[in-house]
Short mmCIF file of C-alpha atoms and ligand atoms in Angstrom, two decimals:
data_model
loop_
_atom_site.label_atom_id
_atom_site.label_comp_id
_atom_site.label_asym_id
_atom_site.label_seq_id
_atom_site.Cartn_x
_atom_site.Cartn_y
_atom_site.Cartn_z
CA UNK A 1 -29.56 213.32 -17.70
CA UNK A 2 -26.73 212.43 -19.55
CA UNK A 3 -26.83 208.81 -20.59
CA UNK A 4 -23.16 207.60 -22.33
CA UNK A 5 -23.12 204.31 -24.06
CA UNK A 6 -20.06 202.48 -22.69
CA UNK A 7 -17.61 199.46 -23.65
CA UNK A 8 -14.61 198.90 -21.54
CA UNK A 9 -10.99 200.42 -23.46
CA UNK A 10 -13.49 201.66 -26.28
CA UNK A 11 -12.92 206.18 -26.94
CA UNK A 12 -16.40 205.77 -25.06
CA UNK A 13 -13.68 206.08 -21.80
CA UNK A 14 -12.44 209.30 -23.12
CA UNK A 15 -16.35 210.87 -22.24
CA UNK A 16 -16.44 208.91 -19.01
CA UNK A 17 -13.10 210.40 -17.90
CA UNK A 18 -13.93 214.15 -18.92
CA UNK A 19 -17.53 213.80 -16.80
CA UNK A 20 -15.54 212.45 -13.72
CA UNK A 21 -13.14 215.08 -13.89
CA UNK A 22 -16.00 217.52 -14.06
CA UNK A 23 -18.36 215.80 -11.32
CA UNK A 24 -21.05 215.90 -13.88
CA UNK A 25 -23.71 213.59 -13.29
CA UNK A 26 -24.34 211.32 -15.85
CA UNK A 27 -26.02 207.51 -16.66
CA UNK A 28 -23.28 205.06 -17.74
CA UNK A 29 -25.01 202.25 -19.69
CA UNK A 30 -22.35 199.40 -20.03
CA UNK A 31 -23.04 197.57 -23.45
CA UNK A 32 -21.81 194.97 -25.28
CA UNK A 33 -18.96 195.55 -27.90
CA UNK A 34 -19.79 192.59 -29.97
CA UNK A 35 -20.60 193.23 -33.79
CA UNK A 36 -24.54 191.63 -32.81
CA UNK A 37 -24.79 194.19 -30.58
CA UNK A 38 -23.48 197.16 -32.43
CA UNK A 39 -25.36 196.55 -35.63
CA UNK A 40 -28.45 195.74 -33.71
CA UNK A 41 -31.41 198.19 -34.56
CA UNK A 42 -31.39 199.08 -30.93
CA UNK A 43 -27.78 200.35 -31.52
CA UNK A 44 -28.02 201.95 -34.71
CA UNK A 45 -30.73 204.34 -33.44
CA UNK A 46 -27.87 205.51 -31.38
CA UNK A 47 -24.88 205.33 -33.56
CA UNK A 48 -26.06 204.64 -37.57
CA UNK A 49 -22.57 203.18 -38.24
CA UNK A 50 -22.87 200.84 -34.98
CA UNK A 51 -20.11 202.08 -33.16
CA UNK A 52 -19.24 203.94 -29.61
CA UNK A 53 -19.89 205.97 -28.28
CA UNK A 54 -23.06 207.41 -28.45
CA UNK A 55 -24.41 209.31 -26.10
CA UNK A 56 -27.88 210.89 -25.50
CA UNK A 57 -28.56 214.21 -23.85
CA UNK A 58 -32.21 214.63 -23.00
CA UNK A 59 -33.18 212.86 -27.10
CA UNK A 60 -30.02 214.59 -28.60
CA UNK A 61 -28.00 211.73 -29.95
CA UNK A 62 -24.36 212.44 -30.64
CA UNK A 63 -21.96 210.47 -31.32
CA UNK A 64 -17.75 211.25 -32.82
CA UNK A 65 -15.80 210.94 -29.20
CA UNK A 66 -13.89 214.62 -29.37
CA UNK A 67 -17.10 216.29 -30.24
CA UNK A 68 -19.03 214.88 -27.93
CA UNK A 69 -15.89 216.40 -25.39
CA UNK A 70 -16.09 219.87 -26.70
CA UNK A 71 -20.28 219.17 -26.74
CA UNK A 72 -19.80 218.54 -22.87
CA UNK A 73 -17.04 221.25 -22.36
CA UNK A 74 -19.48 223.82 -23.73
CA UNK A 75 -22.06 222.84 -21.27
CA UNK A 76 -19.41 223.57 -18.18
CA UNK A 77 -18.25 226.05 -20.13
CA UNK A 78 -15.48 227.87 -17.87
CA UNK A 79 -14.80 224.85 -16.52
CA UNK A 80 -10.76 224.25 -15.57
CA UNK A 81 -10.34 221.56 -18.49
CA UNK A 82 -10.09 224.11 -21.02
CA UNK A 83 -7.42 227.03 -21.82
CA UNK A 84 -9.37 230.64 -21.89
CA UNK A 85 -10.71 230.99 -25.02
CA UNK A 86 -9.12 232.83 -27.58
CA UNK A 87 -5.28 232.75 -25.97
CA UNK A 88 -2.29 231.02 -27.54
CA UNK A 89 -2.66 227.68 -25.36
CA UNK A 90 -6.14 227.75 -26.50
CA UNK A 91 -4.86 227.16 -29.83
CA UNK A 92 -2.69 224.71 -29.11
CA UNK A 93 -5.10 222.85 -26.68
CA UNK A 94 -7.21 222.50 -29.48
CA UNK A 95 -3.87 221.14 -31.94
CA UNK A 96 -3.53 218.55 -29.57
CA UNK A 97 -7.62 217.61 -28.90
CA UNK A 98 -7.97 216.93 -32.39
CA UNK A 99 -4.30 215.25 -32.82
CA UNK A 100 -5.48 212.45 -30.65
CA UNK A 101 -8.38 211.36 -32.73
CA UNK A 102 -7.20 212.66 -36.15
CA UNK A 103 -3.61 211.82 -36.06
CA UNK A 104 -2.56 208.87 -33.89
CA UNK A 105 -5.43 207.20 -33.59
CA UNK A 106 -5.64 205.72 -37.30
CA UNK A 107 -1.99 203.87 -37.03
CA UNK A 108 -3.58 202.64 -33.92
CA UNK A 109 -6.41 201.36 -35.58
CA UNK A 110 -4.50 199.70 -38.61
CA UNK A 111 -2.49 197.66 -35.28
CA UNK A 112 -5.92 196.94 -33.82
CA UNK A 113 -7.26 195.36 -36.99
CA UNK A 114 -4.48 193.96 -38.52
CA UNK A 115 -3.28 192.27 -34.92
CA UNK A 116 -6.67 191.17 -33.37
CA UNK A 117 -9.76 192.11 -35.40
CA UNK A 118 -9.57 190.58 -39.23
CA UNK A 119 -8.99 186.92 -39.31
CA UNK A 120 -5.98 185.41 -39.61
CA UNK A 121 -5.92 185.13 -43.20
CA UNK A 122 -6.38 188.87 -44.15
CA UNK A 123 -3.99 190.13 -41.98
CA UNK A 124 -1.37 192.17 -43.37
CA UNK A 125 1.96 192.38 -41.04
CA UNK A 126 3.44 195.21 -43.45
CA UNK A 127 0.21 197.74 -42.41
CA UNK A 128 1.22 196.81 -39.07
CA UNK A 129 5.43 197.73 -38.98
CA UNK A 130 4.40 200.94 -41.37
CA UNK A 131 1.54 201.50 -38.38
CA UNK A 132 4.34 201.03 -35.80
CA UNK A 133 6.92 203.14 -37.37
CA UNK A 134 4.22 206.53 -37.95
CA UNK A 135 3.67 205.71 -34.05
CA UNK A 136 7.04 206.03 -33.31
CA UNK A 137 7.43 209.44 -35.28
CA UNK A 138 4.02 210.15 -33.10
CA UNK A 139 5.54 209.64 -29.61
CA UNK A 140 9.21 211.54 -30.84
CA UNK A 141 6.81 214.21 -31.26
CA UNK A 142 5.00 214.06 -28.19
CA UNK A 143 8.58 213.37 -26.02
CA UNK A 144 10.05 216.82 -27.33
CA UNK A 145 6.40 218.70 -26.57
CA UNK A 146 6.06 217.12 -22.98
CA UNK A 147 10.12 218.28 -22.20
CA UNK A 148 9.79 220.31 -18.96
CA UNK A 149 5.75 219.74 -19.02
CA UNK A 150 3.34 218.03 -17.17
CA UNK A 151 0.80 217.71 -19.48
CA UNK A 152 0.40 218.65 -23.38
CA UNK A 153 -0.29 222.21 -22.72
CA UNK A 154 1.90 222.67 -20.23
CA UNK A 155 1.15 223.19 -16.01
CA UNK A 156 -2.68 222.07 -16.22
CA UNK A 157 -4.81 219.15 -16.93
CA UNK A 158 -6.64 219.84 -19.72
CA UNK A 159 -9.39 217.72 -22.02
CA UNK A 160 -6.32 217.51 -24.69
CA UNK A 161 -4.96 214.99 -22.03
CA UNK A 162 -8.11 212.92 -21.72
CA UNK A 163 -7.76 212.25 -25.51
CA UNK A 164 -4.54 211.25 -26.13
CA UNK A 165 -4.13 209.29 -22.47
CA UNK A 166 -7.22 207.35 -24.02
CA UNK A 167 -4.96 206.74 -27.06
CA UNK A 168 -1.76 206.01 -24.75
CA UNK A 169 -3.75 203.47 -22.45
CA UNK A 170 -5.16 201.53 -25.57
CA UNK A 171 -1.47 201.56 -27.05
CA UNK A 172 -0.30 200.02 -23.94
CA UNK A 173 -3.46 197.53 -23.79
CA UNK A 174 -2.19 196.35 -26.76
CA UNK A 175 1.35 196.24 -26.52
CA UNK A 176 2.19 199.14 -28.62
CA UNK A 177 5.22 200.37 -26.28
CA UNK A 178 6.14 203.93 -25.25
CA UNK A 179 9.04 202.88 -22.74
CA UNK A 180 11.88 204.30 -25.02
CA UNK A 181 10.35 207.65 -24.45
CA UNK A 182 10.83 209.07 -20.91
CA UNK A 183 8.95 211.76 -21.11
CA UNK A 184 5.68 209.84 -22.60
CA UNK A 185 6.24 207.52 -20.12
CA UNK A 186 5.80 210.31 -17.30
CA UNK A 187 2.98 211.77 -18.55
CA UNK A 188 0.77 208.33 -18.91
CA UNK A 189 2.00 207.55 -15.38
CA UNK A 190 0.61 210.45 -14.20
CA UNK A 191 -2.83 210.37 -16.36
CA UNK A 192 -3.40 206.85 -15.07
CA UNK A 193 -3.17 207.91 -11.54
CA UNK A 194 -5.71 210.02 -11.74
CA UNK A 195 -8.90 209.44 -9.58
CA UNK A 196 -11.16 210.34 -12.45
CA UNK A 197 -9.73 208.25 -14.59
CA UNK A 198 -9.42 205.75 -12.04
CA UNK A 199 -13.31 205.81 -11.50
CA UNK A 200 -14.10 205.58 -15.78
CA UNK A 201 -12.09 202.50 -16.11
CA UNK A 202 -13.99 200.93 -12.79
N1 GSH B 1 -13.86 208.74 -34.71
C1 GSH B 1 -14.81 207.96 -33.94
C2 GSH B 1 -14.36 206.50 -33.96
C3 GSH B 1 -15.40 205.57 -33.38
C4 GSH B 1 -14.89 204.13 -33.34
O1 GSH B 1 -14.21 203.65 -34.26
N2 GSH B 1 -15.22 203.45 -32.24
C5 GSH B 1 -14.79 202.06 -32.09
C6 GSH B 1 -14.59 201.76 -30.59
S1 GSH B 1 -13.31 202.71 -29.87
C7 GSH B 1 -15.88 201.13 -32.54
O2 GSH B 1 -17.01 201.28 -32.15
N3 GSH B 1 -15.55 200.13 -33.35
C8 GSH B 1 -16.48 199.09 -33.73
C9 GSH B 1 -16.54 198.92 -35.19
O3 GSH B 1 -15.90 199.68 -35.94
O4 GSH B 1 -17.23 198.01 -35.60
C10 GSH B 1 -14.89 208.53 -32.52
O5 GSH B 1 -13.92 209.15 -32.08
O6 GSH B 1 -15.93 208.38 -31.86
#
Protein backbone atom coordinates (compact mmCIF):
# COMPACT_ATOMS: atom_id res chain seq x y z
CA UNK A 1 0.00 0.00 0.00
CA UNK A 2 0.72 3.39 -0.43
CA UNK A 3 2.60 4.80 2.53
CA UNK A 4 2.96 9.01 2.25
CA UNK A 5 5.30 10.65 4.63
CA UNK A 6 3.33 13.55 6.16
CA UNK A 7 3.96 17.01 8.07
CA UNK A 8 1.05 19.21 8.71
CA UNK A 9 0.90 22.55 5.90
CA UNK A 10 4.08 20.81 4.28
CA UNK A 11 3.29 20.06 -0.18
CA UNK A 12 3.12 16.49 1.57
CA UNK A 13 -0.91 17.81 1.88
CA UNK A 14 -1.05 18.29 -1.78
CA UNK A 15 -0.66 14.01 -2.10
CA UNK A 16 -2.98 13.56 0.85
CA UNK A 17 -5.67 15.71 -0.79
CA UNK A 18 -5.39 14.08 -4.41
CA UNK A 19 -5.73 10.30 -2.59
CA UNK A 20 -8.89 11.56 -0.69
CA UNK A 21 -10.37 12.91 -3.64
CA UNK A 22 -9.69 9.62 -5.33
CA UNK A 23 -10.73 7.21 -2.31
CA UNK A 24 -7.42 5.57 -2.75
CA UNK A 25 -6.30 3.76 0.11
CA UNK A 26 -3.21 4.73 1.40
CA UNK A 27 -0.87 4.71 4.94
CA UNK A 28 -0.40 8.29 6.22
CA UNK A 29 2.73 8.26 8.45
CA UNK A 30 2.68 11.66 10.38
CA UNK A 31 6.43 12.71 10.98
CA UNK A 32 8.21 15.22 12.45
CA UNK A 33 9.24 18.40 10.41
CA UNK A 34 12.13 19.27 12.55
CA UNK A 35 15.67 19.53 10.78
CA UNK A 36 16.78 16.22 13.40
CA UNK A 37 14.27 14.47 11.89
CA UNK A 38 14.62 15.26 8.26
CA UNK A 39 18.35 14.78 8.07
CA UNK A 40 18.10 11.68 10.13
CA UNK A 41 19.41 8.51 8.21
CA UNK A 42 15.98 7.11 8.67
CA UNK A 43 14.74 10.11 6.56
CA UNK A 44 17.24 10.37 4.02
CA UNK A 45 16.61 6.78 2.85
CA UNK A 46 13.34 8.31 1.92
CA UNK A 47 14.12 11.72 0.71
CA UNK A 48 18.30 12.14 0.15
CA UNK A 49 17.86 15.94 0.53
CA UNK A 50 15.70 15.41 3.88
CA UNK A 51 12.68 16.91 2.83
CA UNK A 52 8.73 15.98 2.21
CA UNK A 53 7.31 14.32 0.96
CA UNK A 54 8.36 11.08 0.24
CA UNK A 55 6.35 8.53 -0.39
CA UNK A 56 6.82 4.73 -0.90
CA UNK A 57 4.79 2.53 -3.20
CA UNK A 58 5.40 -1.13 -2.53
CA UNK A 59 9.85 -0.14 -2.18
CA UNK A 60 9.47 2.59 -4.93
CA UNK A 61 10.57 5.74 -3.21
CA UNK A 62 9.55 8.98 -4.86
CA UNK A 63 9.68 11.97 -3.80
CA UNK A 64 9.13 15.95 -5.90
CA UNK A 65 5.23 16.66 -4.74
CA UNK A 66 3.69 17.23 -8.55
CA UNK A 67 5.32 14.10 -9.72
CA UNK A 68 4.40 12.10 -7.22
CA UNK A 69 0.53 13.62 -8.35
CA UNK A 70 0.89 12.73 -11.94
CA UNK A 71 2.77 9.23 -10.45
CA UNK A 72 -0.67 8.65 -8.60
CA UNK A 73 -2.90 10.08 -11.47
CA UNK A 74 -1.37 7.50 -13.79
CA UNK A 75 -2.26 4.74 -11.49
CA UNK A 76 -6.22 5.91 -11.61
CA UNK A 77 -5.59 6.75 -14.80
CA UNK A 78 -9.15 7.93 -16.23
CA UNK A 79 -9.85 9.09 -13.14
CA UNK A 80 -12.15 12.60 -13.08
CA UNK A 81 -9.07 14.76 -11.75
CA UNK A 82 -7.58 14.94 -15.03
CA UNK A 83 -8.68 16.64 -18.52
CA UNK A 84 -8.75 13.75 -21.44
CA UNK A 85 -5.54 13.42 -22.59
CA UNK A 86 -4.39 15.04 -25.50
CA UNK A 87 -7.32 18.00 -25.65
CA UNK A 88 -6.70 21.72 -25.25
CA UNK A 89 -7.63 21.79 -21.36
CA UNK A 90 -5.25 19.01 -21.10
CA UNK A 91 -2.68 21.39 -22.01
CA UNK A 92 -3.56 23.89 -19.96
CA UNK A 93 -4.27 21.58 -16.91
CA UNK A 94 -0.87 20.68 -17.15
CA UNK A 95 0.31 24.87 -17.47
CA UNK A 96 -1.27 25.28 -14.34
CA UNK A 97 0.01 21.72 -12.40
CA UNK A 98 3.40 22.72 -12.95
CA UNK A 99 2.74 26.68 -12.32
CA UNK A 100 2.00 25.84 -8.75
CA UNK A 101 5.27 24.26 -7.90
CA UNK A 102 7.48 25.96 -10.54
CA UNK A 103 6.18 29.41 -10.49
CA UNK A 104 4.60 30.62 -7.24
CA UNK A 105 5.89 28.50 -5.01
CA UNK A 106 9.62 29.95 -4.94
CA UNK A 107 8.39 33.73 -3.91
CA UNK A 108 6.60 31.73 -1.35
CA UNK A 109 9.51 30.14 -0.19
CA UNK A 110 11.84 33.33 -0.14
CA UNK A 111 8.62 34.73 2.49
CA UNK A 112 8.88 31.45 4.36
CA UNK A 113 12.62 31.76 4.96
CA UNK A 114 13.20 35.17 5.12
CA UNK A 115 9.98 35.66 7.69
CA UNK A 116 10.24 32.51 9.94
CA UNK A 117 13.03 30.07 9.00
CA UNK A 118 16.71 31.94 9.00
CA UNK A 119 17.47 33.66 12.19
CA UNK A 120 16.91 36.93 12.84
CA UNK A 121 20.13 38.20 11.81
CA UNK A 122 20.20 36.87 8.16
CA UNK A 123 17.02 37.92 7.28
CA UNK A 124 16.68 40.04 4.39
CA UNK A 125 13.24 42.22 4.34
CA UNK A 126 14.06 43.39 0.60
CA UNK A 127 13.80 39.36 -0.68
CA UNK A 128 10.68 39.51 1.15
CA UNK A 129 8.69 42.95 -0.52
CA UNK A 130 10.40 41.74 -4.08
CA UNK A 131 8.77 38.07 -2.95
CA UNK A 132 5.50 39.91 -2.18
CA UNK A 133 5.32 42.03 -5.20
CA UNK A 134 6.05 38.71 -7.93
CA UNK A 135 3.04 37.25 -5.69
CA UNK A 136 0.96 39.93 -6.41
CA UNK A 137 1.68 39.79 -10.30
CA UNK A 138 0.94 35.84 -9.48
CA UNK A 139 -2.61 36.27 -8.09
CA UNK A 140 -3.48 39.32 -11.01
CA UNK A 141 -2.82 36.44 -13.10
CA UNK A 142 -4.77 33.91 -11.51
CA UNK A 143 -7.94 36.65 -10.85
CA UNK A 144 -8.24 37.26 -14.76
CA UNK A 145 -7.92 33.15 -15.45
CA UNK A 146 -10.55 32.24 -12.66
CA UNK A 147 -13.15 35.25 -14.28
CA UNK A 148 -16.39 33.28 -14.92
CA UNK A 149 -14.57 29.87 -13.59
CA UNK A 150 -14.81 27.70 -10.88
CA UNK A 151 -11.68 26.25 -10.88
CA UNK A 152 -8.32 26.82 -13.04
CA UNK A 153 -9.52 24.84 -15.91
CA UNK A 154 -12.71 25.87 -15.90
CA UNK A 155 -16.26 23.71 -14.73
CA UNK A 156 -14.26 20.72 -12.99
CA UNK A 157 -12.04 19.98 -10.14
CA UNK A 158 -9.03 19.00 -11.39
CA UNK A 159 -5.37 17.95 -9.70
CA UNK A 160 -4.19 21.60 -11.08
CA UNK A 161 -6.44 22.79 -8.12
CA UNK A 162 -4.94 20.55 -5.48
CA UNK A 163 -1.57 22.27 -6.28
CA UNK A 164 -2.06 25.66 -6.25
CA UNK A 165 -4.95 25.50 -3.25
CA UNK A 166 -1.86 23.86 -1.39
CA UNK A 167 0.07 27.03 -2.39
CA UNK A 168 -3.06 29.40 -1.55
CA UNK A 169 -3.65 27.72 1.99
CA UNK A 170 0.15 28.06 2.94
CA UNK A 171 -0.03 31.81 1.63
CA UNK A 172 -2.85 32.39 3.90
CA UNK A 173 -1.09 30.32 6.87
CA UNK A 174 1.32 32.76 6.63
CA UNK A 175 -0.28 35.88 6.09
CA UNK A 176 0.50 36.36 2.53
CA UNK A 177 -3.08 37.93 1.61
CA UNK A 178 -5.26 37.28 -1.46
CA UNK A 179 -8.36 39.43 -0.20
CA UNK A 180 -7.85 42.22 -2.89
CA UNK A 181 -8.58 39.59 -5.43
CA UNK A 182 -12.25 38.45 -5.58
CA UNK A 183 -12.00 35.97 -7.71
CA UNK A 184 -8.90 34.13 -5.82
CA UNK A 185 -10.72 34.61 -2.94
CA UNK A 186 -13.74 32.43 -4.39
CA UNK A 187 -11.88 29.83 -5.59
CA UNK A 188 -9.80 29.08 -2.12
CA UNK A 189 -13.21 29.33 -0.41
CA UNK A 190 -14.43 26.78 -2.35
CA UNK A 191 -11.12 24.41 -2.34
CA UNK A 192 -11.14 24.63 1.45
CA UNK A 193 -14.61 23.39 1.68
CA UNK A 194 -13.96 20.50 0.21
CA UNK A 195 -14.44 17.16 2.17
CA UNK A 196 -11.24 15.76 0.79
CA UNK A 197 -9.39 18.38 1.65
CA UNK A 198 -11.13 18.67 4.76
CA UNK A 199 -10.07 15.00 5.70
CA UNK A 200 -5.92 15.70 4.56
CA UNK A 201 -5.66 18.60 6.84
CA UNK A 202 -7.43 16.38 9.83
N1 LIG B 1 9.87 20.82 -5.08
C1 LIG B 1 9.76 19.99 -3.91
C2 LIG B 1 9.96 20.87 -2.67
C3 LIG B 1 10.11 20.06 -1.40
C4 LIG B 1 10.23 20.96 -0.18
O1 LIG B 1 10.90 22.01 -0.21
N2 LIG B 1 9.57 20.55 0.90
C5 LIG B 1 9.61 21.33 2.13
C6 LIG B 1 8.29 21.14 2.89
S1 LIG B 1 6.90 21.75 2.02
C7 LIG B 1 10.68 20.80 3.04
O2 LIG B 1 10.75 19.62 3.27
N3 LIG B 1 11.52 21.68 3.60
C8 LIG B 1 12.48 21.29 4.60
C9 LIG B 1 13.84 21.76 4.25
O3 LIG B 1 14.05 22.31 3.16
O4 LIG B 1 14.71 21.56 5.08
C10 LIG B 1 8.40 19.29 -3.90
O5 LIG B 1 7.46 19.82 -4.52
O6 LIG B 1 8.27 18.20 -3.31
Amino acid sequence: MLKVYHAPNTRSLRVLWLLEELGASYERATVEFTPAYLQSPEHLALHPLGKLPAVDDDGLILNESGAIVQYILAKHAGSHLEPKLGTPVYGKYLQWLHFAEATVMPPVSQVVQHSFLKPKEERIPAVVDDAKATLAKLFALMERELKGKTFICGDDFTAADIMLGYDLNLCKLIQISFADYPNVTAYFDCLTERPAFKKAVG
